[in-house]
Coordinates of C-alpha atoms in Angstrom, one line a residue:
X631 CA -0.7 -13.2 11.6
X632 CA -3.8 -11.1 13.6
X633 CA -2.9 -7.9 11.9
X634 CA -2.7 -9.1 8.4
X635 CA -6.0 -11.2 8.6
X636 CA -8.1 -8.7 10.8
X637 CA -9.6 -6.6 7.8
X638 CA -10.0 -9.7 5.5
X639 CA -13.8 -9.4 5.9
X640 CA -14.6 -6.3 7.8
X641 CA -17.8 -6.2 9.7
X642 CA -18.4 -2.7 8.5
X643 CA -17.0 -0.1 5.8
X644 CA -13.9 1.4 7.5
X645 CA -14.4 5.2 6.3
X646 CA -11.7 7.8 6.6
X647 CA -13.8 9.1 9.4
X648 CA -13.6 5.9 11.3
X649 CA -10.0 5.3 10.3
X650 CA -9.2 8.4 12.3
X651 CA -11.4 7.9 15.1
X652 CA -9.5 4.1 15.5
X653 CA -6.1 6.2 15.0
X654 CA -6.7 7.9 18.0
X655 CA -8.5 5.5 20.1
X656 CA -5.8 2.7 20.0
X657 CA -3.2 5.1 20.9
X658 CA -4.9 7.3 23.5
X659 CA -2.4 6.5 26.1
X660 CA 0.5 7.9 24.6
X661 CA -1.5 10.7 22.6
X662 CA -2.8 12.1 25.9
X663 CA 0.6 12.1 27.6
X664 CA 1.9 13.7 24.8
X665 CA -0.5 16.0 24.2
X666 CA -0.4 17.2 27.7
X667 CA 3.1 17.6 27.7
X668 CA 3.5 19.5 24.6
X669 CA 0.4 21.9 25.9
X670 CA 2.6 22.3 29.2
X671 CA 5.5 22.9 26.8
X672 CA 3.6 25.9 25.2
X673 CA 2.4 27.2 28.7
X674 CA 6.2 27.3 30.1
X675 CA 7.2 29.0 26.4
X676 CA 4.4 31.7 27.1
X677 CA 5.9 32.3 30.7
X678 CA 9.4 33.1 29.1
X679 CA 8.5 36.5 28.1
X680 CA 6.7 37.2 31.3
X681 CA 9.6 36.1 33.4
X682 CA 11.8 38.6 31.4
X683 CA 9.6 41.3 32.0
X684 CA 9.6 40.4 35.8
X685 CA 13.1 40.1 36.0
X686 CA 13.7 43.7 34.1
X687 CA 11.0 45.5 36.4
X688 CA 12.1 43.9 39.6
X689 CA 15.4 42.2 39.3
X690 CA 17.1 45.0 37.5
X691 CA 14.7 48.3 38.1
X692 CA 13.7 47.8 41.5
X693 CA 15.7 45.2 43.0
X694 CA 19.6 44.3 44.0
X695 CA 21.8 41.4 42.5
X696 CA 20.2 38.7 44.9
X697 CA 16.9 39.5 43.4
X698 CA 18.4 39.2 40.0
X699 CA 20.2 36.0 40.8
X700 CA 17.3 34.4 42.0
X701 CA 15.4 35.6 38.8
X702 CA 18.1 34.3 36.6
X703 CA 17.9 30.8 38.4
X704 CA 14.2 30.5 38.1
X705 CA 14.6 31.4 34.5
X706 CA 16.7 28.3 34.2
X707 CA 14.4 26.3 35.6
X708 CA 11.8 27.3 33.5
X709 CA 13.8 26.4 30.0
X710 CA 14.8 23.0 31.6
X711 CA 11.3 22.3 32.3
X712 CA 9.6 23.5 28.8
X713 CA 12.6 21.4 27.1
X714 CA 11.8 18.2 29.1
X715 CA 8.3 18.3 28.5
X716 CA 8.9 18.8 24.7
X717 CA 11.3 15.9 24.2
X718 CA 9.2 13.5 26.2
X719 CA 5.9 14.4 24.8
X720 CA 7.4 14.2 21.5
X721 CA 9.0 11.0 22.2
X722 CA 5.7 9.5 23.0
X723 CA 3.8 11.0 20.0
X724 CA 6.7 9.9 17.6
X725 CA 6.1 6.2 19.2
X726 CA 2.8 6.1 19.0
X727 CA 2.9 7.3 15.1
X728 CA 5.1 4.9 14.1
X729 CA 3.3 2.1 15.6
X730 CA 0.1 3.3 14.0
X731 CA 1.7 3.4 10.6
X732 CA 3.1 -0.1 10.8
X733 CA -0.1 -1.6 11.9
X734 CA -2.1 0.3 9.1
X735 CA 0.5 -1.0 6.6
X736 CA 0.4 -4.7 7.9
X737 CA -3.6 -4.1 7.9
X738 CA -3.3 -2.7 4.2
X739 CA -0.9 -5.6 3.1
X740 CA -3.1 -8.3 4.8
X741 CA -6.3 -7.3 3.0
X742 CA -4.2 -7.4 -0.3
X743 CA -2.8 -10.6 0.1
X744 CA -5.8 -12.3 1.9
X745 CA -6.4 -15.8 0.4
X746 CA -9.9 -14.1 -0.4
X747 CA -8.6 -11.4 -2.7
X748 CA -9.9 -8.0 -2.6
X749 CA -12.2 -6.4 -5.4
X750 CA -10.9 -2.6 -5.6
X751 CA -10.4 -0.2 -8.6
X752 CA -7.0 0.4 -8.0
X753 CA -4.1 -1.2 -9.4
X754 CA -1.3 -2.9 -7.9
X755 CA 0.9 -0.1 -8.2
X756 CA -1.5 2.1 -6.6
X757 CA -2.1 -0.6 -3.9
X758 CA 1.4 -0.4 -3.2
X759 CA 1.3 3.4 -2.7
X760 CA -1.7 2.6 0.0
X761 CA 0.0 0.3 1.8
X762 CA 3.3 2.4 2.1
X763 CA 3.1 6.3 2.2
X764 CA -0.6 6.6 2.3
X765 CA -0.4 4.3 5.6
X766 CA 2.1 6.6 7.1
X767 CA 0.5 9.8 6.1
X768 CA -2.8 8.5 7.7
X769 CA -1.5 8.2 11.0
X770 CA -0.2 11.9 11.1
X771 CA -3.6 12.6 12.7
X772 CA -1.3 11.4 16.2
X773 CA 1.5 14.3 15.8
X774 CA -1.2 16.9 14.0
X775 CA -3.9 16.8 16.9
X776 CA -1.4 17.3 19.8
X777 CA 0.3 20.2 17.7
X778 CA -3.1 22.0 17.1
X779 CA -4.0 21.5 21.0
X780 CA -0.7 22.9 21.8
X781 CA -1.1 26.0 19.6
X782 CA -4.4 26.4 21.1
X783 CA -3.0 26.3 24.6
X784 CA -0.6 28.4 23.7
X785 CA -2.7 31.5 22.0
X786 CA -5.2 30.9 25.0
X787 CA -2.1 31.3 27.5
X788 CA -0.8 34.3 25.7
X789 CA -4.1 36.1 25.6
X790 CA -4.6 35.5 29.6
X791 CA -1.3 36.7 29.8
X792 CA -2.2 39.9 28.1
X793 CA -5.4 40.0 30.3
X794 CA -3.4 40.0 33.1
X795 CA -1.4 43.0 31.8
X796 CA -3.9 44.9 30.1
X797 CA -7.5 44.1 29.1
X798 CA -7.7 45.5 25.6
X799 CA -4.4 43.8 24.8
X800 CA -5.9 40.4 25.9
X801 CA -9.3 41.3 23.6
X802 CA -7.1 41.6 20.5
X803 CA -5.8 38.2 20.6
X804 CA -9.0 36.6 21.4
X805 CA -11.1 38.5 19.0
X806 CA -8.1 38.4 16.3
X807 CA -7.7 34.4 16.6
X808 CA -11.3 33.1 15.7
X809 CA -11.5 35.5 12.7
X810 CA -8.1 33.7 11.7
X811 CA -9.4 30.5 12.5
X812 CA -12.6 31.1 10.2
X813 CA -10.4 32.3 7.3
X814 CA -8.4 29.0 7.6
X815 CA -11.6 26.7 7.3
X816 CA -12.8 28.5 4.4
X817 CA -10.0 26.9 2.5
X818 CA -9.7 23.6 3.7
X819 CA -12.4 21.6 1.5
X820 CA -11.1 23.2 -1.8
X821 CA -7.4 21.8 -0.5
X822 CA -8.7 18.9 0.5
X823 CA -10.4 17.5 -2.6
X824 CA -7.3 18.7 -4.5
X825 CA -5.1 16.7 -2.4
X826 CA -7.2 13.7 -2.7
X827 CA -7.0 14.3 -6.7
X828 CA -3.2 14.8 -6.7
X829 CA -2.4 11.6 -4.8
X830 CA -4.6 9.3 -6.5
X831 CA -3.4 10.5 -10.0
X832 CA 0.6 10.3 -8.6
X833 CA -0.4 6.9 -7.3
X834 CA -1.6 6.1 -11.1
X835 CA 1.5 7.8 -12.6
X836 CA 3.6 5.8 -10.6
X837 CA 2.2 2.5 -11.3
X838 CA 2.5 3.1 -14.9
X839 CA 6.1 3.8 -14.7
X840 CA 6.7 0.8 -13.2
X841 CA 4.7 -1.4 -15.6
X842 CA 6.4 0.3 -18.7
X843 CA 10.0 -0.6 -16.9
X844 CA 8.9 -4.0 -16.4
X845 CA 7.7 -4.4 -19.9
X846 CA 10.8 -2.4 -21.9
X847 CA 11.9 -5.2 -23.6
X848 CA 8.5 -6.5 -25.3
X849 CA 7.8 -2.7 -25.7
X850 CA 10.9 -2.3 -27.9
X851 CA 10.2 -5.7 -29.6
X852 CA 7.2 -4.5 -31.1
X853 CA 8.0 -0.9 -31.6
X854 CA 5.6 0.5 -29.2
X855 CA 7.7 2.1 -26.9
X856 CA 7.2 5.5 -28.2
X857 CA 3.5 5.2 -28.1
X858 CA 3.7 3.9 -24.4
X859 CA 6.2 6.8 -23.3
X860 CA 3.6 9.1 -25.0
X861 CA 0.8 7.6 -22.5
X862 CA 3.1 8.1 -19.6
X863 CA 3.7 11.8 -20.4
X864 CA 0.3 12.1 -20.6
X865 CA -0.5 10.4 -17.3
X866 CA 2.6 12.3 -15.6
X867 CA 1.3 15.6 -17.1
X868 CA -1.8 15.2 -15.4
X869 CA -0.5 14.2 -12.5
X870 CA 1.9 17.6 -12.3
X871 CA -1.3 19.7 -13.2
X872 CA -3.1 18.2 -10.2
X873 CA 0.3 18.7 -7.7
X874 CA 0.5 22.6 -8.9
X875 CA -3.2 23.2 -8.7
X876 CA -2.7 21.8 -4.9
X877 CA 0.4 23.9 -4.6
X878 CA -1.4 27.1 -5.7
X879 CA -3.8 26.4 -3.6
X880 CA -1.4 26.0 -0.5
X881 CA 0.6 29.2 -1.3
X882 CA -2.0 31.4 -1.4
X883 CA -3.7 30.1 2.2
X884 CA -0.2 30.3 3.4
X885 CA 0.4 33.9 2.1
X886 CA -2.9 35.1 3.5
X887 CA -2.8 33.6 6.9
X888 CA 0.9 34.4 7.4
X889 CA 0.2 37.7 6.5
X890 CA -2.9 37.8 9.1
X891 CA -0.9 36.2 12.1
X892 CA 2.0 39.0 11.4
X893 CA -0.7 41.8 11.4
X894 CA -2.2 40.3 14.7
X895 CA 1.3 40.2 16.4
X896 CA 2.1 43.6 14.9
X897 CA -1.2 45.4 16.2
X898 CA -0.3 43.7 19.7
X899 CA 3.1 45.1 19.8
X900 CA 1.9 48.4 18.5
X901 CA -0.9 49.1 21.1
X902 CA 1.5 47.8 24.0
X903 CA 4.2 50.6 22.7
X904 CA 1.3 52.9 22.5
X905 CA 0.4 52.0 26.3
X906 CA 3.8 52.4 27.4
X907 CA 4.3 55.9 26.0
X908 CA 1.1 56.6 28.0
X909 CA 2.5 55.4 31.2
X910 CA -0.3 52.5 31.4
X911 CA 2.3 49.8 31.0
X912 CA 5.9 49.3 32.7
X913 CA 8.9 48.7 30.7
X914 CA 9.1 45.4 31.8
X915 CA 5.5 44.6 31.0
X916 CA 6.2 46.6 27.3
X917 CA 8.5 43.7 27.0
X918 CA 6.7 41.1 27.8
X919 CA 4.2 41.8 25.4
X920 CA 6.4 42.5 22.7
X921 CA 7.9 38.9 23.4
X922 CA 4.5 37.3 23.4
X923 CA 3.7 39.0 20.1
X924 CA 6.6 37.7 18.5
X925 CA 5.6 34.4 20.3
X926 CA 2.2 34.5 19.1
X927 CA 3.3 34.1 15.4
X928 CA 4.5 30.4 16.2
X929 CA 1.3 28.9 17.4
X930 CA -0.7 30.8 14.8
X931 CA 1.6 29.4 11.9
X932 CA 1.3 26.2 13.2
X933 CA -2.3 26.3 13.0
X934 CA -1.9 28.0 9.4
X935 CA -0.4 24.5 8.4
X936 CA -2.7 22.5 9.9
X937 CA -5.1 22.2 6.6
X938 CA -2.3 21.4 4.8
X939 CA -1.6 18.4 6.7
X940 CA -5.2 17.6 7.8
X941 CA -5.9 17.6 3.8
X942 CA -3.0 15.0 3.1
X943 CA -3.8 12.9 6.2
X944 CA -7.2 12.8 5.2
X945 CA -6.6 11.8 1.6
X946 CA -4.6 9.2 2.5
X947 CA -7.1 7.7 5.0
X948 CA -10.1 8.0 2.3
X949 CA -7.3 5.9 -0.2
X950 CA -6.7 3.6 2.7
X951 CA -10.3 3.1 3.6
X952 CA -10.6 2.2 -0.2
X953 CA -8.9 -1.1 0.3
X954 CA -9.7 -1.9 3.7
X955 CA -13.6 -1.2 3.1
X956 CA -13.6 -3.2 -0.2
X957 CA -15.6 -6.2 -0.6
X958 CA -13.9 -9.6 -1.1
X959 CA -13.2 -10.8 -4.4
X960 CA -14.0 -14.4 -3.6
X961 CA -16.2 -15.9 -0.7
X962 CA -15.0 -17.9 2.4
X963 CA -16.7 -21.2 2.4
X964 CA -16.8 -23.6 4.9
X965 CA -15.5 -26.8 3.0
X966 CA -12.0 -28.2 2.5
X967 CA -10.8 -29.8 -0.7
X968 CA -10.5 -33.6 -0.2
X969 CA -7.8 -35.4 -1.3
X970 CA -7.5 -37.1 -4.1
X971 CA -8.6 -34.1 -5.7
X972 CA -10.1 -34.4 -9.3
X973 CA -11.1 -31.5 -11.2
X974 CA -14.2 -30.8 -13.2
X975 CA -15.3 -27.7 -15.0
X976 CA -19.1 -27.6 -15.4
X977 CA -20.9 -25.3 -18.2
X978 CA -18.6 -22.5 -17.4
X979 CA -19.3 -19.3 -19.0
X980 CA -17.0 -16.3 -18.3
X981 CA -15.7 -13.5 -20.8
X982 CA -15.3 -15.5 -24.1
X983 CA -16.2 -18.7 -22.6
X984 CA -19.9 -20.1 -23.3
X985 CA -20.5 -22.9 -21.4
X986 CA -17.7 -25.3 -21.5
X987 CA -17.0 -29.0 -19.5
X988 CA -14.1 -30.1 -18.6
X989 CA -12.7 -33.0 -16.4
X990 CA -9.5 -33.8 -15.0
X991 CA -9.4 -37.2 -12.9
X992 CA -7.0 -37.8 -9.9
X993 CA -3.6 -38.7 -11.7
X994 CA -4.2 -37.1 -14.8
X995 CA -2.2 -34.5 -16.8
X996 CA -4.8 -32.7 -19.3
X997 CA -3.8 -30.1 -21.8
X998 CA -6.4 -27.2 -23.1
X999 CA -5.3 -25.8 -26.2
X1000 CA -7.4 -22.7 -27.1
X1001 CA -7.4 -21.7 -31.0
X1002 CA -8.6 -18.3 -29.5
X1003 CA -6.0 -16.8 -27.2
X1004 CA -8.8 -15.0 -25.0
X1005 CA -10.3 -18.4 -24.4
X1006 CA -7.0 -19.9 -22.6
X1007 CA -7.1 -16.3 -20.7
X1008 CA -10.5 -16.7 -19.5
X1009 CA -10.2 -20.1 -18.3
X1010 CA -6.8 -19.6 -16.6
X1011 CA -8.4 -16.9 -14.7
X1012 CA -11.4 -19.1 -13.3
X1013 CA -9.5 -21.9 -12.2
X1014 CA -7.1 -19.8 -10.4
X1015 CA -10.0 -18.5 -8.2
X1016 CA -8.9 -14.8 -9.3
X1017 CA -12.5 -14.0 -10.3
X1018 CA -15.2 -13.6 -8.1
X1019 CA -17.8 -16.3 -8.2
X1020 CA -20.7 -13.6 -9.4
X1021 CA -19.0 -12.8 -12.3
X1022 CA -19.1 -16.2 -14.1
X1023 CA -21.5 -18.7 -14.4
X1024 CA -21.4 -22.6 -14.1
X1025 CA -19.6 -24.4 -11.7
X1026 CA -15.8 -25.3 -11.0
X1027 CA -15.5 -28.5 -8.6
X1028 CA -12.6 -30.6 -6.7
X1029 CA -13.4 -34.2 -6.0
X1030 CA -17.3 -32.8 -6.0
X1031 CA -16.9 -29.6 -3.9
X1032 CA -17.8 -26.5 -5.7
X1033 CA -15.1 -23.8 -5.6
X1034 CA -18.0 -21.2 -4.1
X1035 CA -18.1 -23.7 -1.2
X1036 CA -14.4 -24.1 -0.7
X1037 CA -12.9 -22.3 2.1
X1038 CA -10.2 -19.9 0.5
X1039 CA -7.5 -21.4 3.0
X1040 CA -8.0 -24.8 1.5
X1041 CA -8.4 -23.7 -1.9
X1042 CA -4.8 -22.0 -1.7
X1043 CA -3.2 -25.3 -0.2
X1044 CA -4.5 -27.5 -2.4
X1045 CA -5.0 -25.6 -5.6
X1046 CA -2.1 -23.7 -7.3
X1047 CA -2.5 -21.5 -10.3
X1048 CA 1.0 -20.2 -11.9
X1049 CA 0.0 -17.3 -14.3
X1050 CA 1.8 -16.8 -17.6
X1051 CA 2.9 -13.2 -16.6
X1052 CA 4.5 -13.8 -12.9
X1053 CA 6.7 -12.1 -10.9
X1054 CA 9.8 -12.6 -8.8
X1055 CA 11.2 -11.0 -5.8
X1056 CA 14.5 -9.6 -5.0
X1057 CA 16.6 -12.1 -3.5
X1058 CA 18.2 -15.3 -4.4
X1059 CA 17.4 -17.9 -6.9
X1060 CA 17.2 -20.4 -4.3
X1061 CA 14.4 -18.1 -2.3
X1062 CA 12.5 -17.3 -5.5
X1063 CA 12.0 -21.4 -5.8
X1064 CA 11.4 -22.3 -2.0
X1065 CA 10.7 -19.4 -0.5
X1066 CA 12.5 -18.7 2.9
X1067 CA 11.9 -22.2 4.5
X1068 CA 15.0 -23.6 6.2
X1069 CA 14.3 -27.1 5.8
X1070 CA 14.6 -27.5 1.9
X1071 CA 13.9 -31.0 0.7
X1072 CA 17.2 -31.5 -1.6
X1073 CA 16.3 -34.6 -3.6
X1074 CA 12.7 -33.0 -4.3
X1075 CA 14.5 -29.5 -5.7
X1076 CA 17.0 -31.1 -7.4
X1077 CA 14.0 -33.0 -9.2
X1078 CA 12.2 -29.9 -9.6
X1079 CA 15.4 -27.9 -11.0
X1080 CA 15.8 -30.6 -13.6
X1081 CA 12.3 -30.9 -14.5
X1082 CA 11.8 -27.2 -15.2
X1083 CA 15.4 -26.5 -16.7
X1084 CA 15.7 -24.0 -14.3
X1085 CA 19.2 -25.9 -13.3
X1086 CA 20.5 -24.3 -16.1
X1087 CA 19.7 -20.8 -14.9
X1088 CA 21.8 -21.4 -12.0
X1089 CA 24.8 -22.9 -13.7
X1090 CA 25.0 -19.9 -16.1
X1091 CA 25.8 -17.7 -12.9
X1092 CA 28.8 -17.8 -10.9
X1093 CA 27.1 -17.9 -7.7
X1094 CA 24.7 -20.8 -8.5
X1095 CA 21.5 -20.8 -6.4
X1096 CA 22.6 -18.0 -4.6
X1097 CA 22.7 -15.5 -7.5
X1098 CA 20.9 -12.4 -6.6
X1099 CA 18.0 -11.6 -8.6
X1100 CA 16.6 -7.9 -8.7
X1101 CA 12.9 -6.8 -8.1
X1102 CA 10.5 -8.8 -10.8
X1103 CA 13.5 -10.8 -12.0
X1104 CA 14.5 -7.7 -14.2
X1105 CA 18.3 -9.2 -14.2
X1106 CA 17.1 -12.2 -15.9
X1107 CA 15.9 -12.8 -19.3
X1108 CA 12.2 -14.1 -20.1
X1109 CA 12.7 -17.5 -20.3
X1110 CA 14.7 -17.7 -17.3
X1111 CA 12.0 -15.7 -15.3
X1112 CA 9.9 -18.7 -16.6
X1113 CA 11.8 -21.4 -15.8
X1114 CA 12.1 -20.3 -12.2
X1115 CA 8.5 -19.9 -11.5
X1116 CA 7.8 -23.3 -13.1
X1117 CA 10.4 -24.7 -10.6
X1118 CA 8.3 -22.6 -7.8
X1119 CA 5.2 -24.2 -8.7
X1120 CA 6.6 -27.9 -8.9
X1121 CA 8.2 -27.5 -5.8
X1122 CA 5.0 -26.7 -3.8
X1123 CA 3.6 -29.7 -4.8
X1124 CA 0.0 -28.9 -4.8
X1125 CA -2.6 -31.7 -5.6
X1126 CA -4.0 -29.6 -8.4
X1127 CA -1.5 -27.2 -10.7
X1128 CA -2.8 -25.0 -13.0
X1129 CA -0.2 -23.8 -15.7
X1130 CA -0.9 -20.8 -18.1
X1131 CA 1.6 -20.9 -21.1
X1132 CA 4.9 -21.8 -19.1
X1133 CA 7.1 -22.3 -22.1
X1134 CA 6.3 -19.9 -24.5
X1135 CA 9.9 -17.9 -24.1
X1136 CA 12.2 -21.2 -24.1
X1137 CA 13.5 -22.8 -27.2
X1138 CA 12.1 -26.3 -28.3
X1139 CA 14.9 -28.6 -26.7
X1140 CA 14.2 -27.0 -23.5
X1141 CA 10.5 -27.0 -24.2
X1142 CA 10.3 -31.1 -24.7
X1143 CA 12.7 -31.2 -21.8
X1144 CA 10.0 -29.3 -19.5
X1145 CA 7.1 -31.6 -20.9
X1146 CA 8.8 -34.6 -19.9
X1147 CA 10.0 -33.0 -16.4
X1148 CA 6.4 -32.0 -15.3
X1149 CA 5.3 -35.5 -16.3
X1150 CA 7.9 -37.4 -14.3
X1151 CA 7.7 -35.1 -11.0
X1152 CA 4.0 -34.9 -10.9
X1153 CA 2.7 -37.9 -12.2
X1154 CA 4.7 -41.0 -11.7
X1155 CA 2.8 -44.2 -10.7
X1156 CA 2.1 -43.8 -7.1
X1157 CA 0.9 -39.7 -7.4
X1158 CA -2.7 -38.9 -7.9
X1159 CA -1.7 -35.1 -8.8
X1160 CA -3.8 -33.0 -11.3
X1161 CA -2.1 -31.1 -13.9
X1162 CA -4.1 -28.9 -16.0
X1163 CA -2.1 -26.7 -18.5
X1164 CA -3.6 -24.0 -20.8
X1165 CA -1.0 -23.8 -23.9
X1166 CA -0.4 -24.1 -27.6
X1167 CA 3.3 -26.0 -27.1
X1168 CA 3.5 -29.1 -29.2
X1169 CA 5.6 -30.8 -26.5
X1170 CA 3.3 -30.2 -23.8
X1171 CA 0.2 -31.3 -25.6
X1172 CA 2.0 -34.4 -26.7
X1173 CA 2.9 -35.2 -23.0
X1174 CA -0.7 -34.8 -21.9
X1175 CA -2.9 -37.5 -21.1
X1176 CA -5.8 -35.9 -22.6
X1177 CA -6.1 -32.7 -24.8
X1178 CA -9.3 -30.4 -24.8
X1179 CA -9.5 -28.2 -27.9
X1180 CA -11.3 -24.6 -27.2
X1181 CA -12.9 -22.9 -30.3
X1182 CA -15.3 -19.7 -30.1
X1183 CA -16.0 -20.3 -26.4
X1184 CA -16.8 -24.2 -26.9
X1185 CA -14.8 -27.4 -26.5
X1186 CA -14.8 -28.4 -29.6
X1187 CA -13.0 -31.6 -29.5
X1188 CA -11.1 -33.9 -27.0
X1189 CA -8.3 -36.9 -27.2
X1190 CA -4.7 -37.3 -27.1
X1191 CA -2.4 -35.3 -29.2
X1192 CA -1.7 -38.0 -31.7
X1193 CA -5.5 -38.7 -32.4
X1194 CA -6.2 -35.0 -32.5
X1195 CA -3.5 -34.5 -34.9
X1196 CA -4.5 -37.1 -37.4
X1197 CA -8.5 -36.5 -37.2
X1198 CA -8.5 -32.7 -36.9
X1199 CA -7.2 -30.5 -39.4
X1200 CA -7.4 -27.3 -37.5
X1201 CA -5.9 -28.6 -34.5
X1202 CA -2.8 -29.9 -36.5
X1203 CA -2.5 -26.9 -38.2
X1204 CA -2.6 -24.9 -35.0
X1205 CA 0.2 -27.0 -33.4
X1206 CA 2.6 -28.9 -36.0
X1207 CA 5.7 -26.5 -36.5

């Protein structure tokens, strides 16, 4: 739970730089061990060509069988040491990387799912990408920095070895490597910028693709699938162009740096050959130099790929910081919501709403009909606590306590707002209703299944309530998804329940059964629950204790369904069908 809530209200913005620093700091133990062992591995790798040169000069040219055997045994010990150092070191670094990626995933998920919400320009699909691939890539620094340190150690060890053999050979490496690194650094800012842009555009295209898949039936129903496909093609093309620009930059950089690293190695080997012909170095030393020159290509190539990995990891760290440093959508007040809980809307102005007042007393079933659907959307958004307090004026109060002063934890346990469009998760029907609790109230569950008409969903499937639901309920019809979402809301038994058009995808008979069911489950004689439903359903309006009519952003009338039907012609025309 700590990992989930640690960043709900960050004390200071978590920039990409701070995320990288924190990643290295909280994994410093394994990072230090892994880095030291990888550097030791590179030193041992550097020693291999030197050992071969010594064997040739002393064990073969000048020595006998005993010296040769001892030399081969020493070489075997060297290979065991370098292999062990690499395996143990990489194990430590992989453990640190996987642990850090898990912590960042949990942190981002906790920030997104916190009761206070998060105010960010990213869509749901983009935040999913941040909590998965970006969280993992932001931890790549735990692998990148040790590899860079090991590569630098290899270059330094090679230069030292060449200095021992001949000073000009060592100078060739020491002077060539800084020039090589300076060349790499020139391309890094461009690659970083293009990588961040690519990741952002790919995430947007992915989010749009997910939305299109979920809403495909609706798009086909209104004949908008071709327009939606055109929008996705445009977004996908933009993402492709960004990816191609990034790849072109990387390819150019790799081509140049690979050529330069090969030229450095070739120059060192050629210079050594000249010195051998001139008698300045022995045959064994020549073989050692050629081996070192060939070995030098590997760390230089690793340094070549470093800007690419840095750019991707830095881009992911910036996207993670966008979520973790984003301000909370809602403030977390000190007060708890009293029980019994009445609800009052006082002079609320938001979007199309222009100062409305609505009251729902404990035990009351209130229906709100918006003659303009945008008014209903705005009201449901405010009552559901999905909008920052500074984005609307007026107040929403629960038993006299302002929503702005209510603690988020108390609000979420007392108030449940089921949106018109809701998602189901992959699992069984029963899991989508009761969650994963093991102690199910069977009597209450049966009442809820009947009240929401979700029992009908279970009976049409062979496995009943154990029938598997695909992600977002894509293997269910719109009406079945609505009934399951309503059953989930009713099973939670919140003191205040806000529903937004919960029956638009069911037939009239089922709609009437649901209206009666909601009243039966939530408004028996001994209950003080409040239900507010924003709807145009005649069945729900007729079942409610009070009906509030919204027109042009104002409350235009209030009364029972029967009274309004008889006295308000505009209301009667809107609901009688």
